[in-house]
Coordinates of C-alpha atoms in Angstrom, one line a residue:
M966 CA 0.4 -0.4 -0.2
L967 CA 1.4 2.7 -0.8
Q968 CA 2.4 6.1 2.0
T969 CA -1.1 8.8 1.5
V970 CA -0.9 12.1 3.3
E971 CA -4.7 13.0 5.1
H972 CA -7.3 15.5 5.7
V973 CA -10.8 14.9 7.7
T974 CA -12.9 17.8 8.0
S975 CA -15.0 15.3 10.5
K976 CA -14.7 13.1 12.9
Y977 CA -17.3 10.4 11.4
P978 CA -16.2 11.1 7.5
A979 CA -19.0 9.4 5.3
W980 CA -16.9 9.6 1.8
S981 CA -13.6 10.0 0.0
I982 CA -12.1 11.6 -2.6
I983 CA -8.5 9.4 -3.8
W984 CA -6.0 12.2 -5.2
L985 CA -2.6 12.0 -7.4
H986 CA -0.3 14.3 -7.4
G987 CA 1.8 15.3 -10.7
L988 CA 5.4 14.1 -11.3
G989 CA 8.1 15.1 -9.2
A990 CA 5.3 16.2 -6.8
D991 CA 4.0 14.1 -4.1
G992 CA 1.4 14.1 -1.3
N993 CA 1.4 17.1 0.5
D994 CA 1.3 19.1 -3.2
F995 CA -2.4 19.8 -3.3
A996 CA -3.1 19.0 1.4
P997 CA -3.2 23.0 0.9
I998 CA -6.3 23.6 -1.0
V999 CA -8.5 21.5 1.5
P1000 CA -9.4 24.6 2.6
E1001 CA -9.6 26.8 -0.3
L1002 CA -12.2 24.0 -1.7
V1003 CA -14.2 23.0 1.4
R1004 CA -17.8 24.2 1.4
D1005 CA -20.1 24.7 4.4
G1006 CA -23.0 21.8 4.4
W1007 CA -20.6 19.6 2.7
P1008 CA -20.5 16.0 4.1
G1009 CA -17.6 15.3 6.1
I1010 CA -14.9 13.4 3.7
R1011 CA -11.3 12.2 4.3
F1012 CA -9.4 13.5 2.1
V1013 CA -6.6 10.3 0.6
F1014 CA -2.6 12.0 -1.1
P1015 CA -0.8 9.0 -1.4
H1016 CA 2.9 9.4 -2.7
A1017 CA 4.3 7.9 -6.0
P1018 CA 7.0 5.8 -6.2
V1019 CA 10.5 6.3 -6.9
R1020 CA 11.1 5.9 -10.4
P1021 CA 13.8 7.0 -13.1
V1022 CA 12.0 9.2 -15.6
T1023 CA 13.5 9.3 -19.6
I1024 CA 12.5 12.7 -20.0
N1025 CA 14.2 14.1 -17.4
G1026 CA 17.1 12.4 -17.6
G1027 CA 16.6 9.8 -15.6
M1028 CA 16.7 11.4 -12.9
A1029 CA 14.6 9.0 -10.2
M1030 CA 11.7 11.1 -8.3
R1031 CA 8.4 10.3 -7.7
A1032 CA 5.4 9.5 -11.3
W1033 CA 2.8 7.9 -11.7
Y1034 CA 4.7 6.1 -14.8
D1035 CA 7.8 7.2 -17.1
I1036 CA 8.2 9.6 -19.8
V1037 CA 10.4 8.4 -22.1
G1038 CA 9.1 11.4 -24.8
V1039 CA 8.6 14.3 -25.8
E1040 CA 5.0 13.5 -26.9
I1041 CA 3.6 12.1 -23.4
D1042 CA 0.3 10.9 -25.2
K1043 CA 2.4 8.7 -26.9
R1044 CA 5.2 8.4 -25.4
A1045 CA 4.1 7.0 -21.1
D1046 CA 4.7 3.6 -20.0
E1047 CA 2.0 1.6 -20.0
A1048 CA 3.5 -1.1 -17.4
G1049 CA 4.0 2.0 -15.6
I1050 CA -0.2 4.0 -15.6
R1051 CA -0.7 -0.6 -15.7
E1052 CA 1.4 -0.5 -12.2
S1053 CA -0.3 3.0 -10.2
M1054 CA -3.4 2.1 -11.8
A1055 CA -3.2 -1.5 -8.8
E1056 CA -2.4 0.6 -7.0
L1057 CA -4.7 3.6 -7.3
D1058 CA -7.1 0.4 -7.1
A1059 CA -5.2 -0.6 -3.0
L1060 CA -6.6 2.0 -1.9
I1061 CA -10.2 1.9 -3.3
G1062 CA -10.8 -1.3 -1.3
R1063 CA -8.9 0.7 1.6
E1064 CA -11.0 3.0 2.0
R1065 CA -14.1 0.6 2.2
D1066 CA -13.1 -1.1 4.0
R1067 CA -12.5 1.8 5.8
G1068 CA -17.2 1.9 5.7
I1069 CA -16.8 4.2 3.0
P1070 CA -19.3 2.9 0.0
L1071 CA -17.5 3.2 -4.4
S1072 CA -20.8 6.0 -4.0
R1073 CA -19.5 8.1 -2.1
I1074 CA -15.0 8.1 -3.5
I1075 CA -13.7 10.3 -6.1
L1076 CA -10.6 9.9 -8.3
A1077 CA -9.5 13.3 -8.4
G1078 CA -5.3 13.8 -9.7
F1079 CA -3.4 16.4 -11.3
S1080 CA -1.3 16.3 -14.4
Q1081 CA -0.2 12.6 -15.1
G1082 CA -2.3 10.8 -11.2
G1083 CA -5.6 12.8 -13.6
A1084 CA -3.6 10.6 -16.1
V1085 CA -3.8 7.7 -14.5
V1086 CA -7.6 8.5 -12.5
L1087 CA -8.8 8.4 -15.8
A1088 CA -7.8 5.9 -16.9
H1089 CA -8.9 3.5 -13.8
A1090 CA -12.5 4.6 -14.2
L1091 CA -13.3 3.7 -17.9
R1092 CA -11.9 -0.1 -16.1
L1093 CA -13.9 -0.2 -13.1
R1094 CA -16.4 -2.9 -12.7
L1095 CA -18.3 -1.1 -9.6
P1096 CA -19.4 2.3 -10.3
I1097 CA -18.0 5.6 -8.4
A1098 CA -19.8 9.0 -7.4
G1099 CA -17.1 10.3 -10.0
V1100 CA -12.8 11.3 -11.6
A1101 CA -12.2 15.3 -10.9
A1102 CA -9.0 15.1 -13.8
L1103 CA -7.3 18.3 -14.0
S1104 CA -4.0 19.3 -16.4
T1105 CA -4.5 16.1 -17.5
Y1106 CA -5.4 14.4 -20.9
L1107 CA -6.7 10.0 -21.2
P1108 CA -3.7 7.4 -21.6
L1109 CA -3.8 4.3 -23.1
G1110 CA -5.0 4.2 -26.3
P1111 CA -7.2 2.4 -27.7
A1112 CA -7.1 0.0 -25.4
N1113 CA -9.4 2.1 -23.8
A1114 CA -12.6 1.1 -25.5
A1115 CA -11.8 -2.4 -25.7
E1116 CA -11.6 -2.5 -21.6
L1117 CA -13.9 0.3 -20.8
T1118 CA -16.9 -1.7 -18.3
E1119 CA -20.9 -0.3 -18.3
A1120 CA -20.0 1.0 -15.0
G1121 CA -16.8 3.3 -16.6
K1122 CA -19.8 4.8 -19.0
T1123 CA -21.7 6.1 -16.0
I1124 CA -18.9 7.5 -14.0
P1125 CA -19.4 11.8 -14.0
V1126 CA -16.2 13.8 -15.1
F1127 CA -15.2 16.8 -14.7
M1128 CA -12.0 17.9 -16.1
A1129 CA -9.9 21.5 -15.4
H1130 CA -7.1 22.7 -18.0
G1131 CA -5.6 25.9 -18.8
R1132 CA -5.2 27.4 -22.0
Q1133 CA -1.0 28.3 -21.4
D1134 CA 0.0 24.5 -20.5
P1135 CA 2.8 24.2 -21.6
V1136 CA 3.8 21.1 -19.7
V1137 CA -0.5 19.2 -21.6
P1138 CA -1.1 21.2 -24.2
L1139 CA -4.5 22.4 -24.3
A1140 CA -5.9 20.9 -27.5
L1141 CA -5.0 17.0 -26.2
G1142 CA -7.0 17.5 -22.8
E1143 CA -10.2 18.7 -25.5
R1144 CA -9.5 15.4 -27.8
S1145 CA -9.3 13.3 -24.2
C1146 CA -12.4 14.7 -23.0
Q1147 CA -13.5 13.9 -26.6
Q1148 CA -13.0 10.8 -26.2
L1149 CA -14.2 9.9 -22.6
Q1150 CA -18.0 11.5 -24.5
A1151 CA -17.0 9.6 -27.5
L1152 CA -17.3 5.8 -25.3
G1153 CA -20.1 7.4 -23.7
L1154 CA -19.4 9.3 -20.1
G1155 CA -19.8 12.1 -18.6
V1156 CA -18.2 15.3 -19.2
E1157 CA -17.7 18.6 -18.0
F1158 CA -14.3 20.4 -19.9
K1159 CA -13.5 24.0 -17.5
T1160 CA -11.0 26.5 -19.5
Y1161 CA -8.7 28.6 -17.8
P1162 CA -6.2 31.9 -17.8
M1163 CA -3.0 28.9 -16.2
P1164 CA -0.6 27.9 -17.8
H1165 CA 0.4 23.9 -15.7
S1166 CA -1.2 24.7 -12.6
V1167 CA -4.3 25.7 -10.8
C1168 CA -6.1 28.7 -9.7
T1169 CA -8.3 29.6 -8.1
E1170 CA -11.7 29.7 -10.6
E1171 CA -11.3 26.5 -10.9
I1172 CA -11.3 25.8 -7.5
R1173 CA -14.6 26.9 -7.4
D1174 CA -15.9 24.7 -10.1
L1175 CA -14.7 22.1 -8.9
G1176 CA -16.5 22.6 -5.7
D1177 CA -20.0 22.9 -8.3
W1178 CA -19.0 20.1 -8.6
L1179 CA -18.4 18.1 -6.4
S1180 CA -21.2 19.7 -4.6
A1181 CA -22.9 18.1 -7.3
R1182 CA -22.1 15.0 -6.4
F1183 CA -22.7 14.9 -3.3
S1184 CA -26.8 16.1 -3.4
L1185 CA -27.0 12.8 -5.9
R1186 CA -26.5 10.6 -2.9

């Protein structure tokens, strides 16, 4: 089981949000967003921020850093390490299982991720055998190409998705995010896609819109 950073908004959380960081960061990266994101009247939430394994990343000169998978070329969607993505999906599945063991049903589990982390949660959601409450994918793209359609489950089709992207993103181009949104929609998923005047980062307006989307998820359960 991956090591995690956890923040709980009440003594008895009713929901879990598992949030994967980006390349070279760790589980502490998005923890400071919790106070800005959480709203009065929301149910208790356990935020789980796992640390990715440390591995060499080819595009960064083979330097070892926390990464969900290797990237072996500048076209990240075509050069992503499939074996690494699938290993991280298995780690994510273990984290989901632990939340179920701690009393949180799948219907109250949300997956979130930024950049590399977002790629992993999107790919994993398509392959889930039972549906979860939703997926939030920030500044990211859908990896694994044609395998997504071949491995898509009926449960995966039902999972609502929130995608957010910077219009000046130099790391994951906006066009790649838009294409990924279109691919998800073609597979039958409902996707809310937002763009913002920012680079490869997170902004206040994005957090507000993510909060609105989460509020809608909470109101359905």
